[in-house]
PDB file of C-alpha atoms in Angstrom:
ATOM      1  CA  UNK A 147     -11.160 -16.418  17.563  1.00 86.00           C
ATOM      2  CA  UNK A 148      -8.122 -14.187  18.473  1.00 94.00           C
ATOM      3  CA  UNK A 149      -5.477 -14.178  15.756  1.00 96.00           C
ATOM      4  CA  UNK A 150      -2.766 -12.181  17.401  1.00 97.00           C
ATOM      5  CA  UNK A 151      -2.853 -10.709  21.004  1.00 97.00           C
ATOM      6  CA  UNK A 152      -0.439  -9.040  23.347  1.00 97.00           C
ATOM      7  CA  UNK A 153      -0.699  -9.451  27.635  1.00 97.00           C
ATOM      8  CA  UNK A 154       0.935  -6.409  29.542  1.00 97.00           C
ATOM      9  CA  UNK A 155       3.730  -5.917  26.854  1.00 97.00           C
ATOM     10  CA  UNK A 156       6.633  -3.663  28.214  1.00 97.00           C
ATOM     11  CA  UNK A 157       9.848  -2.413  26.080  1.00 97.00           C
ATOM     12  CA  UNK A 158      12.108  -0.496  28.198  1.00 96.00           C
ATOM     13  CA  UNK A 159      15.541   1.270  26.045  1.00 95.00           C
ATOM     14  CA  UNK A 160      16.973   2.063  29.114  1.00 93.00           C
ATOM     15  CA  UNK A 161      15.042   4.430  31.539  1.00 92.00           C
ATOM     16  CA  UNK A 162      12.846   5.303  28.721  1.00 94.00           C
ATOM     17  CA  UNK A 163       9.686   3.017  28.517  1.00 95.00           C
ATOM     18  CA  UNK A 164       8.632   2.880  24.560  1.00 95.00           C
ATOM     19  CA  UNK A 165       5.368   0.407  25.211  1.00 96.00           C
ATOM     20  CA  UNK A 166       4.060   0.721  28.649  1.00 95.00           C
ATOM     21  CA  UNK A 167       1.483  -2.416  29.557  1.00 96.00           C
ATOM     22  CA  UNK A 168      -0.658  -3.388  26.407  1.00 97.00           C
ATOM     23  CA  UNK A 169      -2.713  -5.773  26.077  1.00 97.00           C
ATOM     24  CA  UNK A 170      -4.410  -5.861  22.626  1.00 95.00           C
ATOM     25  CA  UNK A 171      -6.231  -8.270  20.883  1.00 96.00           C
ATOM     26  CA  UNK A 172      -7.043  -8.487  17.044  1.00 96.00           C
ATOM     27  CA  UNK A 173      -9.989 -11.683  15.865  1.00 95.00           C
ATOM     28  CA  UNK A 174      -8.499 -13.428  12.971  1.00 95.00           C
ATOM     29  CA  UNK A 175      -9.974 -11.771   9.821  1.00 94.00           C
ATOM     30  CA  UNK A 176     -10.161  -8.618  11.440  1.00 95.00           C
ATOM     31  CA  UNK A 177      -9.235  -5.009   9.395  1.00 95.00           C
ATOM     32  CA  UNK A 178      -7.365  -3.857  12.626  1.00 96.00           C
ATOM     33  CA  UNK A 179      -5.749   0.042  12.729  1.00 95.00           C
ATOM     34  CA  UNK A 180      -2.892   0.902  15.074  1.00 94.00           C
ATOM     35  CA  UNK A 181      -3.083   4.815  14.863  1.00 92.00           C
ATOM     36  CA  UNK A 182      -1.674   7.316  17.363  1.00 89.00           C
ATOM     37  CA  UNK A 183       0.632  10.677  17.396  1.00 86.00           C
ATOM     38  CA  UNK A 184       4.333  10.407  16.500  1.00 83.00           C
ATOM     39  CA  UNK A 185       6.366   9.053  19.632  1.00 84.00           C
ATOM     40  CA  UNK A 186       3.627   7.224  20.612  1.00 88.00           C
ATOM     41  CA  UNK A 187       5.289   3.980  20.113  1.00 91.00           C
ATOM     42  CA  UNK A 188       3.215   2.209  17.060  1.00 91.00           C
ATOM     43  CA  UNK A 189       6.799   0.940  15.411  1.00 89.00           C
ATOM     44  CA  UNK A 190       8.173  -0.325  18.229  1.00 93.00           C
ATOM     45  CA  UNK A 191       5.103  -2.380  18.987  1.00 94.00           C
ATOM     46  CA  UNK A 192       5.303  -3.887  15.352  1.00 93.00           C
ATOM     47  CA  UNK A 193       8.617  -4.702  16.266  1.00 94.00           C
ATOM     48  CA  UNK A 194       7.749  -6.212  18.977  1.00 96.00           C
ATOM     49  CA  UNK A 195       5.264  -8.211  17.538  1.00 96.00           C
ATOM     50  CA  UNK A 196       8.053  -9.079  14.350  1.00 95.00           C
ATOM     51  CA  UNK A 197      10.843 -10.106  16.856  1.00 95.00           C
ATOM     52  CA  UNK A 198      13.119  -7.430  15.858  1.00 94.00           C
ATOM     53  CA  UNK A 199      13.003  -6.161  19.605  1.00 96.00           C
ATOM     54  CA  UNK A 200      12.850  -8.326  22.460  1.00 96.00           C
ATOM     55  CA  UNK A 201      10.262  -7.074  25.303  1.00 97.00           C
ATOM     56  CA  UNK A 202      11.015  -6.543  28.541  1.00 97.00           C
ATOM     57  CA  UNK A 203       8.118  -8.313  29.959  1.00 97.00           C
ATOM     58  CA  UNK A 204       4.606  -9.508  28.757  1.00 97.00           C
ATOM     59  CA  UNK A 205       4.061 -11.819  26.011  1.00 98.00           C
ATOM     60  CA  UNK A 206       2.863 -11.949  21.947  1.00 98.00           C
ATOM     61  CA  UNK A 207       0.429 -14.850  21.140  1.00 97.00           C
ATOM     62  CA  UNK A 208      -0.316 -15.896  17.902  1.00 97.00           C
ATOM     63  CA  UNK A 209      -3.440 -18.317  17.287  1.00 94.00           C
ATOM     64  CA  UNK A 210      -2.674 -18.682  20.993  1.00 94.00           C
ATOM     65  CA  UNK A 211       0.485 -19.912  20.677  1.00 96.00           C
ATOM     66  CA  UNK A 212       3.111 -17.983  22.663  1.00 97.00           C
ATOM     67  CA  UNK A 213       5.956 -16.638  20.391  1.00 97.00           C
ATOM     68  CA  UNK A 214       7.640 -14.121  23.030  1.00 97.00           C
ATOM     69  CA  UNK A 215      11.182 -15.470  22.254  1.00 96.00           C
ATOM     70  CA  UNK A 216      10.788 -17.123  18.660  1.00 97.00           C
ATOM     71  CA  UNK A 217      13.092 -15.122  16.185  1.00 96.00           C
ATOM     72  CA  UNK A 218      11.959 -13.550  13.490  1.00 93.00           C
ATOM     73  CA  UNK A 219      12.000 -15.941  10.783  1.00 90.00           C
ATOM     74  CA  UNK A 220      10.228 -18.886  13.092  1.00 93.00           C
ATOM     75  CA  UNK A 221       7.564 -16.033  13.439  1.00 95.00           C
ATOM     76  CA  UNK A 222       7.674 -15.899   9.984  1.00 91.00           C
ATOM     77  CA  UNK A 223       7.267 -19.607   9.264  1.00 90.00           C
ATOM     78  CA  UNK A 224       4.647 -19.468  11.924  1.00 93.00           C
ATOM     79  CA  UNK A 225       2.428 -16.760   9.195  1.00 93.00           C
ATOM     80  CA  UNK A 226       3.419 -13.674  10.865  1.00 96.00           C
ATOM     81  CA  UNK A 227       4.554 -10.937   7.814  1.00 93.00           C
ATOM     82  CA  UNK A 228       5.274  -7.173   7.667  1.00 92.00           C
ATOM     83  CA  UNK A 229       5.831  -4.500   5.176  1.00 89.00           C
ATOM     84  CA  UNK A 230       8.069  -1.516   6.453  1.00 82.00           C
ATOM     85  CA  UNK A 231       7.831   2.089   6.959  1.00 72.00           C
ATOM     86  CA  UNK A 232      10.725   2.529   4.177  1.00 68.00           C
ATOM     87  CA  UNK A 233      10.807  -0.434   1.582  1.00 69.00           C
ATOM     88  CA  UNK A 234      13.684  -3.651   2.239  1.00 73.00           C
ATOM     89  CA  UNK A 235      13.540  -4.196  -1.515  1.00 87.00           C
ATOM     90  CA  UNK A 236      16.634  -5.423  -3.673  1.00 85.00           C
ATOM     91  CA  UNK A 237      17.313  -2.556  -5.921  1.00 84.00           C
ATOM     92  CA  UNK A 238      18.804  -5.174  -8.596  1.00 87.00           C
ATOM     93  CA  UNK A 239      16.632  -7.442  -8.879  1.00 92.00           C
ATOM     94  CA  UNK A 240      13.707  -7.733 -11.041  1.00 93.00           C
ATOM     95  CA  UNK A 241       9.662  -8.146  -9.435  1.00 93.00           C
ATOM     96  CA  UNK A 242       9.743 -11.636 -10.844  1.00 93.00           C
ATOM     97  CA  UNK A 243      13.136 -12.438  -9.266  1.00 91.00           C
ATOM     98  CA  UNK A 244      12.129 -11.039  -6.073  1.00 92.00           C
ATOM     99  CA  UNK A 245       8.852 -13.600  -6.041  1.00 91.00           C
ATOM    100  CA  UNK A 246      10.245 -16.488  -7.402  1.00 90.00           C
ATOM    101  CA  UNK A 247      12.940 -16.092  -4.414  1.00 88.00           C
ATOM    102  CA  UNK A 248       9.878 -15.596  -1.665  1.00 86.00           C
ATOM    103  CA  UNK A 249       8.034 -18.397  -3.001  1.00 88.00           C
ATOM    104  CA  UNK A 250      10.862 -20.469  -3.265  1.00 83.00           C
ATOM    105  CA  UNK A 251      11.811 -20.457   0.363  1.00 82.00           C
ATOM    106  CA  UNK A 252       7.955 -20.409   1.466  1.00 81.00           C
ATOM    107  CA  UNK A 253       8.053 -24.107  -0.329  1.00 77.00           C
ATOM    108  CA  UNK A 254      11.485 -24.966   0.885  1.00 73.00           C
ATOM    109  CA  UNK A 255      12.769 -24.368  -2.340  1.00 63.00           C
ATOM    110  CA  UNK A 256      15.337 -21.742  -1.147  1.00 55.00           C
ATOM    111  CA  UNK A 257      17.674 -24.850  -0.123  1.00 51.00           C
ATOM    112  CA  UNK A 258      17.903 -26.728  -3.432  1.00 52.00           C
ATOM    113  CA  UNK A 259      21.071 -24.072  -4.234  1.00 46.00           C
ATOM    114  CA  UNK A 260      21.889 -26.764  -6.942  1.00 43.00           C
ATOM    115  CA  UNK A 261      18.703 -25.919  -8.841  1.00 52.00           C
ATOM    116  CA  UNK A 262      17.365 -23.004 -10.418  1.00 55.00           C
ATOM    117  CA  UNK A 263      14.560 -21.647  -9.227  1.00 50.00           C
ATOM    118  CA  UNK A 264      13.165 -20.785 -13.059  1.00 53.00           C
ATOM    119  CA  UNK A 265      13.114 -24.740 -13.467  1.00 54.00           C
ATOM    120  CA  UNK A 266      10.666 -25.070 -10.489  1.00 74.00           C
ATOM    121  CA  UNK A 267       6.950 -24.267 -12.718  1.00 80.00           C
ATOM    122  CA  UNK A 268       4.655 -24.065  -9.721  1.00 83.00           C
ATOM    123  CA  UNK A 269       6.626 -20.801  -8.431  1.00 87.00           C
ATOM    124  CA  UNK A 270       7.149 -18.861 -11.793  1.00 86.00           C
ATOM    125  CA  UNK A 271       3.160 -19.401 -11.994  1.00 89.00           C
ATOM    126  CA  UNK A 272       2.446 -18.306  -8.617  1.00 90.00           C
ATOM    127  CA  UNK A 273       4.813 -15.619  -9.005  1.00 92.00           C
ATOM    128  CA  UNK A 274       3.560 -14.044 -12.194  1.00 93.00           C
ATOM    129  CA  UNK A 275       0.049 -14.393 -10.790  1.00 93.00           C
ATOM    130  CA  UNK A 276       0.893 -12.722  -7.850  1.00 93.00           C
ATOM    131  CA  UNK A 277       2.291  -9.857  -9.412  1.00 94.00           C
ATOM    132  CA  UNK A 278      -0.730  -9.992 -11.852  1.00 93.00           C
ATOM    133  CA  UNK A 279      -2.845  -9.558  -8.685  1.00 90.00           C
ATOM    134  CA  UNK A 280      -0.944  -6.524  -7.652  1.00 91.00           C
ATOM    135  CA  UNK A 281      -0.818  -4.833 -10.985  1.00 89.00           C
ATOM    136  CA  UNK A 282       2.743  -5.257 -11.387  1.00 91.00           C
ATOM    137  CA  UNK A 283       2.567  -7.433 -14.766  1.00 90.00           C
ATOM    138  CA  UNK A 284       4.070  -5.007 -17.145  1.00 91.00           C
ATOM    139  CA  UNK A 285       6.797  -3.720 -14.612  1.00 89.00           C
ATOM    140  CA  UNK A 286       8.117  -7.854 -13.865  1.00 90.00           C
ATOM    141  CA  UNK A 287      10.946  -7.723 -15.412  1.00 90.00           C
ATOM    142  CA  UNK A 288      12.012  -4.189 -14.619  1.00 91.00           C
ATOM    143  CA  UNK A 289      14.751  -3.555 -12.026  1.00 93.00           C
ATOM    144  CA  UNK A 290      12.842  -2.493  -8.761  1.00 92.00           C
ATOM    145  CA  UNK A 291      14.945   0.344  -7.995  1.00 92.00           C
ATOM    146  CA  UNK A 292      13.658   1.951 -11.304  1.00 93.00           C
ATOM    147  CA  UNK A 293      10.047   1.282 -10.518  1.00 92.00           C
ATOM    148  CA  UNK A 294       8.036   4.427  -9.446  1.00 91.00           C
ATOM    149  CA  UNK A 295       7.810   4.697  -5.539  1.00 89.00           C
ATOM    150  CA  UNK A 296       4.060   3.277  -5.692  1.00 89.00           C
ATOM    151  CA  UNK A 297       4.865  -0.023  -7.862  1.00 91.00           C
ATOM    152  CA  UNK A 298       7.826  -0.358  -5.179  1.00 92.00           C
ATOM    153  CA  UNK A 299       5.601  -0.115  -1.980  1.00 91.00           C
ATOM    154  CA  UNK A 300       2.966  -2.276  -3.796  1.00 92.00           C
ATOM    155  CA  UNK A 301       5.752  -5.211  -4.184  1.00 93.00           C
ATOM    156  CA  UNK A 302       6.733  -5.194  -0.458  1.00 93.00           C
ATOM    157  CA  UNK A 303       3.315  -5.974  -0.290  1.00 92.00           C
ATOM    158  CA  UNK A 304       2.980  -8.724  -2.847  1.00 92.00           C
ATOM    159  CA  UNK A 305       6.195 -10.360  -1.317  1.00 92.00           C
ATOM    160  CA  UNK A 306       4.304 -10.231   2.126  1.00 91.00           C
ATOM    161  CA  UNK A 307       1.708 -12.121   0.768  1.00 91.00           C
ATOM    162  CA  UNK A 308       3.348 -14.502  -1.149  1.00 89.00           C
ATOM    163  CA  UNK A 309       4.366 -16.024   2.313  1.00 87.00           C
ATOM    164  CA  UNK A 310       0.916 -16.982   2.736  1.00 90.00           C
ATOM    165  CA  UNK A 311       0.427 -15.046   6.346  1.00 92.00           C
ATOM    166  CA  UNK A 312      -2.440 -15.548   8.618  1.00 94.00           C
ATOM    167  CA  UNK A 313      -1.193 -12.070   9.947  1.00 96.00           C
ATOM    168  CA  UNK A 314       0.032  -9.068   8.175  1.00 95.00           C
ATOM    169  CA  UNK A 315       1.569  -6.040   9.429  1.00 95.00           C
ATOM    170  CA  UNK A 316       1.417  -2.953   7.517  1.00 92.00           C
ATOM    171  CA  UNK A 317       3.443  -0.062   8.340  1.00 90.00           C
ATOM    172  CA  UNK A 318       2.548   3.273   6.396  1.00 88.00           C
ATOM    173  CA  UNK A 319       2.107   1.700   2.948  1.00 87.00           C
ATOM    174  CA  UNK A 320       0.974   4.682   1.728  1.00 82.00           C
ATOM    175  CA  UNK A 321       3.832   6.924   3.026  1.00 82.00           C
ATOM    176  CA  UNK A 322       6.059   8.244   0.823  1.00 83.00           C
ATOM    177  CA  UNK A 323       3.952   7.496  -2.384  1.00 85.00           C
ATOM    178  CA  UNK A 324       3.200  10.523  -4.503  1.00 86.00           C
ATOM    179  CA  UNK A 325      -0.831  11.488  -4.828  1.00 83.00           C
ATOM    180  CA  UNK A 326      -1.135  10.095  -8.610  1.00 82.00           C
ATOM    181  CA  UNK A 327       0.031   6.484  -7.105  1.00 84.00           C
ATOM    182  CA  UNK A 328      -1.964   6.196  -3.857  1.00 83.00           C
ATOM    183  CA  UNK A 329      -5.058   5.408  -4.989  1.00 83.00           C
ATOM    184  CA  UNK A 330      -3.248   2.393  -6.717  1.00 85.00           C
ATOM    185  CA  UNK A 331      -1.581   1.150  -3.428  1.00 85.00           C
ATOM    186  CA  UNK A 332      -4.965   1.918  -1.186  1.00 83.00           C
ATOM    187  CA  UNK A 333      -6.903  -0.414  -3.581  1.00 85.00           C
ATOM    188  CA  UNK A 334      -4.246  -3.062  -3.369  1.00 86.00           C
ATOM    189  CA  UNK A 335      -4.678  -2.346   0.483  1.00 85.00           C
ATOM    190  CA  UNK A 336      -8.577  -2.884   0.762  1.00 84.00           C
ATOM    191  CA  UNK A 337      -8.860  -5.565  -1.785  1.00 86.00           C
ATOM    192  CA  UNK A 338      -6.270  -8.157   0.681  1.00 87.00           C
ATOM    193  CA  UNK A 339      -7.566 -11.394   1.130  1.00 87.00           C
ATOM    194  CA  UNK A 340     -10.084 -11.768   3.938  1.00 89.00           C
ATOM    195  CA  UNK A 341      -9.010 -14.341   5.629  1.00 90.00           C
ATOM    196  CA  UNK A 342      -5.395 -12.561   6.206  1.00 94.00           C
ATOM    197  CA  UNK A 343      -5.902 -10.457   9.297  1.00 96.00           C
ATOM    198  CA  UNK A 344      -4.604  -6.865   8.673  1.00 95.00           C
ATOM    199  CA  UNK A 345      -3.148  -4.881  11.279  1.00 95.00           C
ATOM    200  CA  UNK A 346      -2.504  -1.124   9.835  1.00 93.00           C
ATOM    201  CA  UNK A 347      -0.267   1.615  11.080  1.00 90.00           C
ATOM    202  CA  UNK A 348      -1.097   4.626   9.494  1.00 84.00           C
ATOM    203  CA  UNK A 349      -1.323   9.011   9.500  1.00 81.00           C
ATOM    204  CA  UNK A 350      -4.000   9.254   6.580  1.00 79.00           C
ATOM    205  CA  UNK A 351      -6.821   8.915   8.617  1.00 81.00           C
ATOM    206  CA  UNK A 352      -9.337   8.593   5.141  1.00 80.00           C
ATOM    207  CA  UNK A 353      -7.204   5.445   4.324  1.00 83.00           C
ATOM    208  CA  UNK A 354      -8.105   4.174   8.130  1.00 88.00           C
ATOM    209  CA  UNK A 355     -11.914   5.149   8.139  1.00 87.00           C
ATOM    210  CA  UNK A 356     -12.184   3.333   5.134  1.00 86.00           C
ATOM    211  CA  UNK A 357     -10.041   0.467   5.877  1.00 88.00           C
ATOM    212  CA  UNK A 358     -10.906  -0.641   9.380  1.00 93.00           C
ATOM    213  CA  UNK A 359     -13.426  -2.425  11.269  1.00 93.00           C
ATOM    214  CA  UNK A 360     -11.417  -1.392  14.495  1.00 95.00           C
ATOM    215  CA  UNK A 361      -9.038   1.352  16.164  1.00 95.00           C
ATOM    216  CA  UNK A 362      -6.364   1.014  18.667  1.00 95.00           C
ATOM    217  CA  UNK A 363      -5.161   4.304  19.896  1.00 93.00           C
ATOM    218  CA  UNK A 364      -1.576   4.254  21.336  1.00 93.00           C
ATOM    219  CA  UNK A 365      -0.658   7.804  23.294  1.00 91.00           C
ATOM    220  CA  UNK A 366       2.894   7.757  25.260  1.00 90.00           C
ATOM    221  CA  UNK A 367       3.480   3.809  24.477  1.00 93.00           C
ATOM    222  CA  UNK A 368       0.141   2.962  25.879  1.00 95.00           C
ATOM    223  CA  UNK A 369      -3.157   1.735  24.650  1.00 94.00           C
ATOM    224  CA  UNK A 370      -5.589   4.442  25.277  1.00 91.00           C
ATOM    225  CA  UNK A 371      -8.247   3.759  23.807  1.00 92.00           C
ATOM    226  CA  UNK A 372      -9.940   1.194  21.020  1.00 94.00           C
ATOM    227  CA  UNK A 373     -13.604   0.961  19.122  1.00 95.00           C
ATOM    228  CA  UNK A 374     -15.109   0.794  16.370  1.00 95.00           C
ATOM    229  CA  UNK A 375     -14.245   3.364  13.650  1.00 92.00           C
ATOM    230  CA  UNK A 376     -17.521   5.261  14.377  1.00 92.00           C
ATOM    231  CA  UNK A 377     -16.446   5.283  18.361  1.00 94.00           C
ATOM    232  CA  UNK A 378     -12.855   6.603  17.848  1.00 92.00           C
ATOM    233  CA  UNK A 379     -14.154   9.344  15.205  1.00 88.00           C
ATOM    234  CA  UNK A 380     -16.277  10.929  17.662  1.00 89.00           C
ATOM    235  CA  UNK A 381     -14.359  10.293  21.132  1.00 90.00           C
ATOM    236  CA  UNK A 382     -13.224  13.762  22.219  1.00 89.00           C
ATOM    237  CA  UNK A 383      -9.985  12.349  24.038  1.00 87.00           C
ATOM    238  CA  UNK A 384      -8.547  10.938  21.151  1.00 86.00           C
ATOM    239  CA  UNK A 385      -9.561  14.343  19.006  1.00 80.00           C
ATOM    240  CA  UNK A 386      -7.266  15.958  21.852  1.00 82.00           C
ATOM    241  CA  UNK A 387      -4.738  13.591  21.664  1.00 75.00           C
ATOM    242  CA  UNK A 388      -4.310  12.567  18.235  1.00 62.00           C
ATOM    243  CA  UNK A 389      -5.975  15.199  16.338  1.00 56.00           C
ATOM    244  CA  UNK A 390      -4.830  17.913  18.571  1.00 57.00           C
ATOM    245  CA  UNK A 391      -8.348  19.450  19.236  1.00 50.00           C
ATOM    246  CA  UNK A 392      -9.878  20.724  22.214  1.00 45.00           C
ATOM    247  CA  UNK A 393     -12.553  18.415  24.093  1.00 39.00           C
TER     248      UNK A 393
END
C-alpha cells in the first residue's frame, strides 16, 4: 500500500525549474530518505508535498487521495505533518503549553476559546505522556526558548506527532544540534512509531544508513536514482553526484 506518492511533479519560480518531473512513491510504514546535494531541490519538494508551494503541474496523493490543491492545514487534518529545517517553536511558551495547544486542536478542542484547555484531563495526560516519550519530562515547564537546541528540535518533533500523522516529514532534525545532543534526537528519530511512515531529509549520511529502508536521490530537482540503502551506498553515480567521487 502506497502512503504518499507524487506523478510528474513540476515547480517552476519563474524560468528556473526547482522539481523537474518526479514521480516517487513511499509504502505506508516505510523509513523513506530524501537525500541529495544542496540545490538539488529536497525542500522545495517537502513543500510541495506540505502545501506551502503550489506545483506547477503533476499531482501529490495521499492514501490515494489527491491533495494537489488542499491547503495546508486540510493536509494536515488529512495526517500529513512536518518538522522544519529551523524550528517554528513559540519561544514563550512552555513544552506542556505547546502540547496541550496541539492536542487541543487535533480533538477540536482549539475552538472551545471559553474553556481552558488545563480543564480538559484527556489532553494534559496525553500531553505529559508525550513529552515523557520524548524525554522532555523534566524540561515541561521550562520556556522553550531556554531549552538547549536538542530538547528544542526534539519538541518540533513531539508536536508532529501529537497530531497523530499517518505521514511525517522530517527535515534535518539533526541539523543544528551540537554533538553531545544528537545521539538524543537520533534515538527519538529511530524509535517513531511504525506505523507513521517517515520520510527523512538529511546530510549525515550515518543517521540515513541507519535509519532507512529506502533512498531517493534528487540531483538538479530530479529523481535520479532510488534503492535500497545497500544499492545507493555502492552506486558509483550517486558517489559522483552526491558524494563528489569519481566513478
Amino acid at each position: 500500500m502506497t502512503a504518499l506518492e507524487t506523478r510528474h511533479l513540476v515547480k517552476r519560480f519563474g524560468g528556473f525549474t526547482a522539481t523537474h518531473d518526479v514521480s516517487l512513491s513511499i509504502r505506508k510504514g516505510a523509513r523513506h530518505a530524501l537525500i541529495g546535494p544542496n540545490g538539488a531541490g529536497k525542500t522545495t519538494l517537502i513543500n510541495l508535498f506540505t502545501g506551502v508551494f503550489a506545483p506547477t503541474s503533476g499531482q501529490i496523493l495521499l492514501d490515494g487521495e489527491d491533495i494537489t490543491t488542499l491547503p495546508a492545514h486540510a493536509r494536515v487534518a488529512r495526517g500529513l505533518s512536518r518538522t522544519f529545517q529551523i524550528n517554528q517553536l513559540f519561544g514563550d511558551f512552555t513544552p506542556l503549553d505547546s502540547m496541550m495547544l496541539a492536542i487541543g486542536e487535533r480533538k477540536g478542542h482549539g475552538r472551545r476559546f471559553w474553556r481552558p484547555l488545563a480543564a480538559d484531563r484527556d489532553v494534559a495526560e496525553e500531553a505529559v505522556a508525550t513529552l515523557e516519550q520524548f524525554g522532555l519530562a523534566d524540561a515541561m515547564s521550562n520556556e522553550t526558548k531556554l531549552l538547549p537546541y536538542g530538547k528544542q528540535r526534539l519538541l518540533e518533533i513531539a508536536l508532529a506527532i501529537a497530531a497523530k500523522p499517518k505521514v511525517l516529514l522530517l527535515d534535518e532534525p539533526a541539523a543544528g544540534v551540537p554533538e553531545e545532543e544528537r545521539e538524543e534526537v537520533l534515538a527519538i528519530v529511530r524509535a517513531l512509531p511504525e506505523d507513521v511512515t517517515v520520510v527523512l531529509i538529511e546530510h549525515d549520511m550515518d543517521l540515513v544508513f541507519s535509519f532507512a529502508d529506502r533512498i531517493s536521490v534528487l540531483a538538479a530537482g530530479a529523481l535520479f536514482a532510488e534503492g535500497t540503502v545497500e544499492e545507493i551506498a555502492r552506486n558509483p553515480q550517486v558517489k559522483a553526484i552526491y558524494l563528489g567521487e569519481d566513478t
